[in-house]
mmCIF file of C-alpha atoms in Angstrom:
data_model
loop_
_atom_site.group_PDB
_atom_site.id
_atom_site.type_symbol
_atom_site.label_atom_id
_atom_site.label_comp_id
_atom_site.label_asym_id
_atom_site.label_seq_id
_atom_site.Cartn_x
_atom_site.Cartn_y
_atom_site.Cartn_z
ATOM 1 C CA UNK A 1 -19.215 -66.369 -35.310
ATOM 2 C CA UNK A 2 -20.180 -66.620 -38.958
ATOM 3 C CA UNK A 3 -22.285 -69.611 -40.097
ATOM 4 C CA UNK A 4 -19.798 -71.251 -42.486
ATOM 5 C CA UNK A 5 -22.403 -73.723 -43.752
ATOM 6 C CA UNK A 6 -23.898 -70.847 -45.765
ATOM 7 C CA UNK A 7 -20.659 -70.300 -47.724
ATOM 8 C CA UNK A 8 -20.221 -72.078 -51.053
ATOM 9 C CA UNK A 9 -16.609 -73.180 -50.745
ATOM 10 C CA UNK A 10 -16.556 -74.356 -54.380
ATOM 11 C CA UNK A 11 -17.659 -70.995 -55.805
ATOM 12 C CA UNK A 12 -15.153 -68.526 -57.243
ATOM 13 C CA UNK A 13 -13.697 -65.984 -54.869
ATOM 14 C CA UNK A 14 -16.088 -63.055 -54.333
ATOM 15 C CA UNK A 15 -15.705 -59.719 -56.025
ATOM 16 C CA UNK A 16 -16.129 -56.497 -54.094
ATOM 17 C CA UNK A 17 -18.159 -53.480 -55.083
ATOM 18 C CA UNK A 18 -16.133 -50.348 -54.430
ATOM 19 C CA UNK A 19 -17.770 -48.239 -51.736
ATOM 20 C CA UNK A 20 -16.526 -44.720 -51.130
ATOM 21 C CA UNK A 21 -15.686 -44.559 -47.430
ATOM 22 C CA UNK A 22 -13.248 -42.040 -46.010
ATOM 23 C CA UNK A 23 -10.375 -43.848 -44.350
ATOM 24 C CA UNK A 24 -10.619 -42.942 -40.647
ATOM 25 C CA UNK A 25 -6.915 -43.499 -39.942
ATOM 26 C CA UNK A 26 -3.832 -44.639 -41.800
ATOM 27 C CA UNK A 27 -3.404 -48.421 -41.657
ATOM 28 C CA UNK A 28 -0.529 -50.818 -42.144
ATOM 29 C CA UNK A 29 -0.019 -54.469 -41.266
ATOM 30 C CA UNK A 30 2.742 -56.337 -39.464
ATOM 31 C CA UNK A 31 3.403 -59.340 -37.228
ATOM 32 C CA UNK A 32 3.350 -59.079 -33.461
ATOM 33 C CA UNK A 33 7.054 -59.976 -33.491
ATOM 34 C CA UNK A 34 7.872 -57.035 -35.777
ATOM 35 C CA UNK A 35 5.929 -54.212 -34.130
ATOM 36 C CA UNK A 36 8.164 -51.498 -32.735
ATOM 37 C CA UNK A 37 7.036 -48.400 -30.860
ATOM 38 C CA UNK A 38 9.486 -46.363 -32.946
ATOM 39 C CA UNK A 39 7.287 -46.777 -36.048
ATOM 40 C CA UNK A 40 4.674 -44.554 -34.423
ATOM 41 C CA UNK A 41 1.911 -47.034 -35.263
ATOM 42 C CA UNK A 42 -0.756 -47.960 -32.760
ATOM 43 C CA UNK A 43 -0.555 -51.750 -32.305
ATOM 44 C CA UNK A 44 -3.892 -53.446 -33.071
ATOM 45 C CA UNK A 45 -4.332 -57.188 -32.698
ATOM 46 C CA UNK A 46 -6.607 -58.955 -35.163
ATOM 47 C CA UNK A 47 -6.174 -62.497 -33.879
ATOM 48 C CA UNK A 48 -8.420 -64.961 -32.115
ATOM 49 C CA UNK A 49 -6.199 -65.141 -29.044
ATOM 50 C CA UNK A 50 -3.530 -63.135 -27.310
ATOM 51 C CA UNK A 51 0.057 -64.217 -27.993
ATOM 52 C CA UNK A 52 1.917 -65.315 -24.869
ATOM 53 C CA UNK A 53 5.153 -63.662 -25.954
ATOM 54 C CA UNK A 54 3.744 -60.143 -26.363
ATOM 55 C CA UNK A 55 4.737 -57.854 -23.500
ATOM 56 C CA UNK A 56 3.239 -54.630 -24.831
ATOM 57 C CA UNK A 57 -0.361 -53.491 -24.622
ATOM 58 C CA UNK A 58 -2.392 -53.178 -27.787
ATOM 59 C CA UNK A 59 -5.906 -52.524 -29.023
ATOM 60 C CA UNK A 60 -7.983 -55.218 -30.733
ATOM 61 C CA UNK A 61 -10.550 -55.465 -33.508
ATOM 62 C CA UNK A 62 -12.195 -58.866 -32.979
ATOM 63 C CA UNK A 63 -14.285 -58.504 -36.148
ATOM 64 C CA UNK A 64 -11.044 -58.803 -38.166
ATOM 65 C CA UNK A 65 -9.978 -62.006 -36.380
ATOM 66 C CA UNK A 66 -10.406 -65.246 -38.370
ATOM 67 C CA UNK A 67 -12.549 -67.094 -35.806
ATOM 68 C CA UNK A 68 -14.057 -69.430 -38.405
ATOM 69 C CA UNK A 69 -10.602 -70.582 -39.498
ATOM 70 C CA UNK A 70 -9.435 -71.252 -35.942
ATOM 71 C CA UNK A 71 -12.514 -72.813 -34.364
ATOM 72 C CA UNK A 72 -15.362 -74.978 -35.548
ATOM 73 C CA UNK A 73 -15.610 -77.209 -38.615
ATOM 74 C CA UNK A 74 -12.942 -75.376 -40.632
ATOM 75 C CA UNK A 75 -10.285 -75.230 -37.906
ATOM 76 C CA UNK A 76 -8.148 -77.932 -39.558
ATOM 77 C CA UNK A 77 -8.549 -76.706 -43.145
ATOM 78 C CA UNK A 78 -5.209 -76.062 -44.823
ATOM 79 C CA UNK A 79 -6.381 -74.678 -48.167
ATOM 80 C CA UNK A 80 -5.635 -71.016 -48.850
ATOM 81 C CA UNK A 81 -8.426 -70.702 -51.459
ATOM 82 C CA UNK A 82 -11.047 -71.907 -48.972
ATOM 83 C CA UNK A 83 -9.561 -69.846 -46.149
ATOM 84 C CA UNK A 84 -9.744 -66.695 -48.288
ATOM 85 C CA UNK A 85 -13.402 -67.294 -49.202
ATOM 86 C CA UNK A 86 -14.356 -67.826 -45.575
ATOM 87 C CA UNK A 87 -12.425 -64.778 -44.386
ATOM 88 C CA UNK A 88 -13.866 -62.535 -47.111
ATOM 89 C CA UNK A 89 -17.349 -63.746 -46.134
ATOM 90 C CA UNK A 90 -16.524 -62.722 -42.551
ATOM 91 C CA UNK A 91 -15.430 -59.253 -43.672
ATOM 92 C CA UNK A 92 -18.657 -58.789 -45.614
ATOM 93 C CA UNK A 93 -20.813 -59.756 -42.631
ATOM 94 C CA UNK A 94 -18.855 -57.646 -40.126
ATOM 95 C CA UNK A 95 -18.124 -54.664 -42.394
ATOM 96 C CA UNK A 96 -20.059 -52.102 -40.345
ATOM 97 C CA UNK A 97 -18.497 -53.348 -37.090
ATOM 98 C CA UNK A 98 -15.005 -53.140 -38.634
ATOM 99 C CA UNK A 99 -15.597 -49.587 -39.836
ATOM 100 C CA UNK A 100 -17.013 -48.562 -36.445
ATOM 101 C CA UNK A 101 -13.971 -50.021 -34.663
ATOM 102 C CA UNK A 102 -11.594 -48.131 -36.967
ATOM 103 C CA UNK A 103 -13.535 -44.894 -36.436
ATOM 104 C CA UNK A 104 -13.368 -45.408 -32.677
ATOM 105 C CA UNK A 105 -9.594 -45.930 -32.826
ATOM 106 C CA UNK A 106 -9.250 -42.766 -34.915
ATOM 107 C CA UNK A 107 -11.308 -40.858 -32.335
ATOM 108 C CA UNK A 108 -9.272 -42.165 -29.389
ATOM 109 C CA UNK A 109 -5.871 -41.882 -31.093
ATOM 110 C CA UNK A 110 -6.106 -38.875 -33.446
ATOM 111 C CA UNK A 111 -3.414 -38.559 -36.087
ATOM 112 C CA UNK A 112 -1.928 -41.949 -35.147
ATOM 113 C CA UNK A 113 -1.606 -44.654 -37.803
ATOM 114 C CA UNK A 114 -2.514 -48.202 -36.801
ATOM 115 C CA UNK A 115 -0.672 -51.455 -37.448
ATOM 116 C CA UNK A 116 -2.987 -54.470 -37.770
ATOM 117 C CA UNK A 117 -1.090 -57.409 -36.284
ATOM 118 C CA UNK A 118 -1.154 -61.188 -36.366
ATOM 119 C CA UNK A 119 1.455 -63.950 -36.431
ATOM 120 C CA UNK A 120 2.410 -64.927 -39.979
ATOM 121 C CA UNK A 121 5.562 -63.804 -41.746
ATOM 122 C CA UNK A 122 4.075 -62.404 -44.967
ATOM 123 C CA UNK A 123 7.408 -60.791 -45.870
ATOM 124 C CA UNK A 124 8.742 -64.353 -45.778
ATOM 125 C CA UNK A 125 5.998 -65.628 -48.093
ATOM 126 C CA UNK A 126 3.402 -66.974 -45.672
ATOM 127 C CA UNK A 127 -0.280 -66.498 -46.516
ATOM 128 C CA UNK A 128 -2.164 -64.565 -43.867
ATOM 129 C CA UNK A 129 -5.542 -63.060 -43.082
ATOM 130 C CA UNK A 130 -4.020 -59.646 -42.384
ATOM 131 C CA UNK A 131 -2.862 -59.371 -45.989
ATOM 132 C CA UNK A 132 -6.348 -60.468 -47.086
ATOM 133 C CA UNK A 133 -7.818 -57.720 -44.885
ATOM 134 C CA UNK A 134 -5.466 -55.210 -46.524
ATOM 135 C CA UNK A 135 -6.524 -56.484 -49.947
ATOM 136 C CA UNK A 136 -10.202 -56.187 -48.978
ATOM 137 C CA UNK A 137 -9.728 -52.623 -47.687
ATOM 138 C CA UNK A 138 -8.215 -51.746 -51.063
ATOM 139 C CA UNK A 139 -10.865 -53.418 -53.222
ATOM 140 C CA UNK A 140 -13.850 -52.462 -51.071
ATOM 141 C CA UNK A 141 -12.928 -48.920 -50.018
ATOM 142 C CA UNK A 142 -9.960 -47.947 -52.201
ATOM 143 C CA UNK A 143 -7.613 -47.704 -49.210
ATOM 144 C CA UNK A 144 -3.926 -48.517 -49.359
ATOM 145 C CA UNK A 145 -2.782 -50.715 -46.466
ATOM 146 C CA UNK A 146 0.905 -51.653 -46.798
ATOM 147 C CA UNK A 147 2.850 -54.300 -44.903
ATOM 148 C CA UNK A 148 5.496 -52.688 -42.717
ATOM 149 C CA UNK A 149 9.045 -53.811 -43.516
ATOM 150 C CA UNK A 150 10.751 -56.174 -41.122
ATOM 151 C CA UNK A 151 12.736 -54.168 -38.569
ATOM 152 C CA UNK A 152 16.495 -54.537 -38.625
ATOM 153 C CA UNK A 153 16.484 -56.094 -35.147
ATOM 154 C CA UNK A 154 13.715 -58.609 -35.869
ATOM 155 C CA UNK A 155 14.431 -62.088 -34.613
ATOM 156 C CA UNK A 156 14.794 -64.683 -37.353
ATOM 157 C CA UNK A 157 11.736 -66.829 -37.917
ATOM 158 C CA UNK A 158 11.813 -69.945 -35.765
ATOM 159 C CA UNK A 159 11.935 -73.161 -37.739
ATOM 160 C CA UNK A 160 8.698 -75.091 -37.668
ATOM 161 C CA UNK A 161 8.731 -78.556 -36.241
ATOM 162 C CA UNK A 162 8.639 -80.987 -39.160
ATOM 163 C CA UNK A 163 5.582 -83.205 -39.421
ATOM 164 C CA UNK A 164 5.991 -86.910 -40.006
ATOM 165 C CA UNK A 165 4.938 -88.198 -43.397
ATOM 166 C CA UNK A 166 2.518 -91.067 -43.452
ATOM 167 C CA UNK A 167 4.221 -94.116 -44.896
ATOM 168 C CA UNK A 168 2.933 -95.556 -48.132
ATOM 169 C CA UNK A 169 0.835 -98.614 -47.553
ATOM 170 C CA UNK A 170 -0.468 -101.383 -49.755
ATOM 171 C CA UNK A 171 -3.885 -101.309 -48.120
#
């Protein structure tokens, strides 16, 4: 796991120097709930844990999982700007491992595009590390990594349980 104490969380978001790297396989992103075999994409999980509801097998790229945002001192942070900085720092540190994992997938599944999957509904407006990974692939390597459209038979997003507001107090 990345040492988050070395990241200046008050600094501006990092910029990325474009590096010419041939894209080993076509990539897209989607949520676990939206992946369908009919798309022809290899499902690839990029999450810290395995979702209980998933009944299909999939590959994983742990280097793309946001461990620092799920465990340790930043696990309870709810600030997209900070989360982005931490995740981009992770991508910088694990860049060679990420590229090696993608090359290995391309070797094992020739001519098969991959769908990088996590939980958030980015088509519904939620911020998510998979869209930040897609952004990083574009800025760092010049690759285009689109979000797959929601399938017609996708289940509607479950409503989140409301959280109680703390009452105002005089003390």
